[in-house]
């Protein structure tokens, strides 16, 4: 299904002409309306007239999260407050949040891009969609809300939390699609089972998941638990919110809305642009149409790959692979780069343990150590020492093969690791603490 077939199947030559026209506009818009960008570009010797081809974007310096926080709250706005009709903020865990503003035109574009995304995933006006994202300053809930309404779907804005009621309404309302984080979808399935429900008691057919990474193994677990078709979508408040990219029903990568976002990949260490297709790198995004909060070459910290070949679905926009990890979430243990997604893939493939886990990092002497804490599904295994030891050894050996390092494996009783209604926090970093035991 298409929301805007003409745009979504645009030939690449035409798409790049559209991008160039919009790139010239946004660079001038930033230069003339955002003091930060005017100063930064002047310092780099760049004026809007220097942008004559798409590759000329290389002359513009990168924008980082620190730049946005340094200009808190409204210093990065590209429009006067008279024209800003809504404000959102990031869910950052440290420091002040990143505050973003939207003009009326920004909101219209946003709802259209989300409509494009959800229809590509398979949503329609016949769906009853339960949004189990937290409403408020977080962009996820309202972003999906208005896009789903735009296609005519029935929206149930339950927000996150109160999981038993969430499950009850899902059954009673005949909900056909759910919006949540992948980890919360699994937790809701766990609660539904505790309440005595079975898959056949629900009408769920589609999952629109985002806000955190989701490995193929976790997606399989979700689909098995609910009997639905699970899709990923990508966005962040700094860029717009959900709607930047999303999977179609082919699920061969997330289509980037390239008429609104110009994507690059860079080497995180050297900051050089990666031109070789198929190589992974840090995703850098320039917003091409944002008025209220435009960003030039924003370093997302997300590690992915890009595929520019047309998709079998007919869409021509570039596709980004599943996020392999974040450069700032990457753990460096004894010189080896470790991403949580690598560990998750191993754990979820082992039937005796559940999908909930923690990665505990400590410093012993001058060396960093990694402990993987994961739940058992059957608590009776705790009384069978030989089986328990064999399972620990199996997990240890598989992790060592994948990661290339030693890590300690601890098995916890079922339902003892913290659940999250929003984005799951998997890493517990104790390197700056002396004696702290994991919860």
Short mmCIF file of C-alpha atoms in Angstrom, two decimals, residues 156-315:
data_model
loop_
_atom_site.label_atom_id
_atom_site.label_comp_id
_atom_site.label_asym_id
_atom_site.label_seq_id
_atom_site.Cartn_x
_atom_site.Cartn_y
_atom_site.Cartn_z
CA UNK A 156 -6.66 4.18 21.05
CA UNK A 157 -4.26 6.46 23.00
CA UNK A 158 -3.70 4.24 26.04
CA UNK A 159 -0.15 5.55 26.63
CA UNK A 160 2.36 3.30 28.40
CA UNK A 161 1.97 1.64 31.78
CA UNK A 162 -1.01 0.13 33.62
CA UNK A 163 -0.25 -3.02 31.66
CA UNK A 164 -3.16 -5.17 32.87
CA UNK A 165 -5.63 -2.51 31.73
CA UNK A 166 -3.66 -2.19 28.50
CA UNK A 167 -4.15 -5.90 27.82
CA UNK A 168 -7.82 -5.81 28.84
CA UNK A 169 -8.56 -2.96 26.42
CA UNK A 170 -6.58 -4.69 23.69
CA UNK A 171 -8.94 -7.65 24.00
CA UNK A 172 -12.18 -5.76 24.60
CA UNK A 173 -11.65 -3.19 21.83
CA UNK A 174 -10.52 -5.77 19.29
CA UNK A 175 -7.24 -3.92 18.75
CA UNK A 176 -5.65 -4.97 15.45
CA UNK A 177 -2.36 -3.05 15.61
CA UNK A 178 -0.11 -1.96 18.47
CA UNK A 179 2.50 0.80 18.78
CA UNK A 180 5.15 0.29 21.47
CA UNK A 181 8.80 -0.48 22.11
CA UNK A 182 9.72 -4.10 21.29
CA UNK A 183 10.58 -4.83 24.92
CA UNK A 184 7.19 -3.53 26.14
CA UNK A 185 5.41 -5.65 23.54
CA UNK A 186 7.08 -8.72 25.06
CA UNK A 187 6.19 -7.60 28.57
CA UNK A 188 2.53 -7.10 27.58
CA UNK A 189 2.52 -10.64 26.18
CA UNK A 190 3.90 -11.90 29.48
CA UNK A 191 1.19 -10.08 31.43
CA UNK A 192 -1.53 -11.32 29.05
CA UNK A 193 -0.42 -14.88 29.72
CA UNK A 194 -0.46 -14.26 33.49
CA UNK A 195 -4.04 -12.95 33.12
CA UNK A 196 -5.04 -16.25 31.52
CA UNK A 197 -5.33 -15.04 27.92
CA UNK A 198 -4.17 -16.86 24.82
CA UNK A 199 -3.16 -15.51 21.40
CA UNK A 200 -6.54 -16.47 19.95
CA UNK A 201 -8.28 -14.11 22.41
CA UNK A 202 -6.83 -11.10 20.54
CA UNK A 203 -7.21 -9.70 17.04
CA UNK A 204 -3.70 -8.25 16.79
CA UNK A 205 -2.23 -8.53 13.29
CA UNK A 206 0.36 -5.72 13.08
CA UNK A 207 3.06 -4.29 15.33
CA UNK A 208 4.60 -0.85 14.68
CA UNK A 209 7.67 -0.90 16.89
CA UNK A 210 10.29 1.76 17.49
CA UNK A 211 12.21 3.87 20.03
CA UNK A 212 14.73 1.07 20.69
CA UNK A 213 16.62 -1.52 18.70
CA UNK A 214 15.03 -4.84 17.85
CA UNK A 215 17.06 -7.82 16.69
CA UNK A 216 15.60 -10.40 14.32
CA UNK A 217 15.53 -12.85 17.23
CA UNK A 218 13.51 -10.49 19.43
CA UNK A 219 11.13 -9.80 16.54
CA UNK A 220 10.57 -13.56 16.18
CA UNK A 221 9.73 -13.76 19.90
CA UNK A 222 7.19 -10.92 19.59
CA UNK A 223 5.55 -12.46 16.55
CA UNK A 224 5.32 -15.85 18.26
CA UNK A 225 3.91 -14.30 21.45
CA UNK A 226 1.19 -12.23 19.75
CA UNK A 227 0.69 -13.85 16.35
CA UNK A 228 1.25 -10.55 14.53
CA UNK A 229 3.46 -9.10 11.76
CA UNK A 230 6.14 -6.94 13.40
CA UNK A 231 7.76 -3.95 11.69
CA UNK A 232 10.47 -1.50 12.70
CA UNK A 233 10.43 2.25 12.25
CA UNK A 234 13.09 4.85 12.95
CA UNK A 235 13.19 8.46 14.09
CA UNK A 236 14.38 10.74 16.83
CA UNK A 237 13.15 14.03 18.22
CA UNK A 238 16.18 15.92 16.91
CA UNK A 239 15.18 15.03 13.34
CA UNK A 240 11.39 15.08 13.69
CA UNK A 241 10.27 12.02 15.61
CA UNK A 242 8.94 8.79 14.04
CA UNK A 243 8.57 9.00 10.28
CA UNK A 244 12.21 9.35 9.25
CA UNK A 245 12.31 5.73 8.07
CA UNK A 246 10.27 2.55 8.32
CA UNK A 247 9.88 -0.94 6.98
CA UNK A 248 7.50 -1.93 4.21
CA UNK A 249 5.92 -5.37 4.14
CA UNK A 250 8.98 -6.78 2.37
CA UNK A 251 11.03 -6.03 5.52
CA UNK A 252 14.29 -5.58 3.63
CA UNK A 253 15.36 -2.45 5.46
CA UNK A 254 13.70 0.78 6.56
CA UNK A 255 12.83 3.17 3.75
CA UNK A 256 14.23 6.65 4.47
CA UNK A 257 11.94 9.53 3.45
CA UNK A 258 14.70 10.92 1.25
CA UNK A 259 12.61 13.81 -0.04
CA UNK A 260 12.70 15.19 3.53
CA UNK A 261 15.98 13.79 4.91
CA UNK A 262 19.44 13.58 3.35
CA UNK A 263 21.34 10.60 4.78
CA UNK A 264 25.10 10.04 4.95
CA UNK A 265 27.28 7.45 6.65
CA UNK A 266 30.56 8.43 8.28
CA UNK A 267 33.44 6.68 10.01
CA UNK A 268 32.88 7.49 13.69
CA UNK A 269 36.59 7.84 14.43
CA UNK A 270 37.86 9.71 11.37
CA UNK A 271 34.55 11.49 10.58
CA UNK A 272 35.18 10.78 6.89
CA UNK A 273 32.15 10.11 4.69
CA UNK A 274 31.76 6.45 3.71
CA UNK A 275 31.21 6.15 -0.02
CA UNK A 276 31.53 2.36 -0.31
CA UNK A 277 28.03 0.87 -0.37
CA UNK A 278 27.58 -2.01 2.03
CA UNK A 279 29.97 -0.69 4.66
CA UNK A 280 28.58 0.17 8.10
CA UNK A 281 28.96 3.60 9.62
CA UNK A 282 27.39 6.27 11.78
CA UNK A 283 24.21 7.71 10.31
CA UNK A 284 24.28 11.47 9.68
CA UNK A 285 21.03 13.21 8.74
CA UNK A 286 20.22 16.66 7.32
CA UNK A 287 16.59 17.74 7.51
CA UNK A 288 15.55 19.18 4.15
CA UNK A 289 12.16 20.72 4.94
CA UNK A 290 12.09 21.51 8.68
CA UNK A 291 11.29 25.16 9.46
CA UNK A 292 11.03 25.21 13.25
CA UNK A 293 14.04 23.07 14.09
CA UNK A 294 16.28 22.46 11.07
CA UNK A 295 19.48 20.48 11.57
CA UNK A 296 22.49 20.20 9.26
CA UNK A 297 24.52 17.00 9.23
CA UNK A 298 23.32 15.72 12.59
CA UNK A 299 25.39 12.88 14.02
CA UNK A 300 22.79 10.38 15.24
CA UNK A 301 25.36 8.01 16.84
CA UNK A 302 23.40 5.11 15.28
CA UNK A 303 25.45 2.52 13.39
CA UNK A 304 23.82 1.13 10.24
CA UNK A 305 24.25 0.41 6.52
CA UNK A 306 22.49 1.99 3.53
CA UNK A 307 21.07 0.26 0.47
CA UNK A 308 20.22 2.42 -2.55
CA UNK A 309 18.80 -0.35 -4.75
CA UNK A 310 15.03 -0.11 -5.40
CA UNK A 311 12.97 -2.37 -3.12
CA UNK A 312 10.79 -5.19 -4.53
CA UNK A 313 7.81 -3.27 -3.12
CA UNK A 314 8.40 -0.58 -5.77
CA UNK A 315 9.75 2.11 -3.47
#
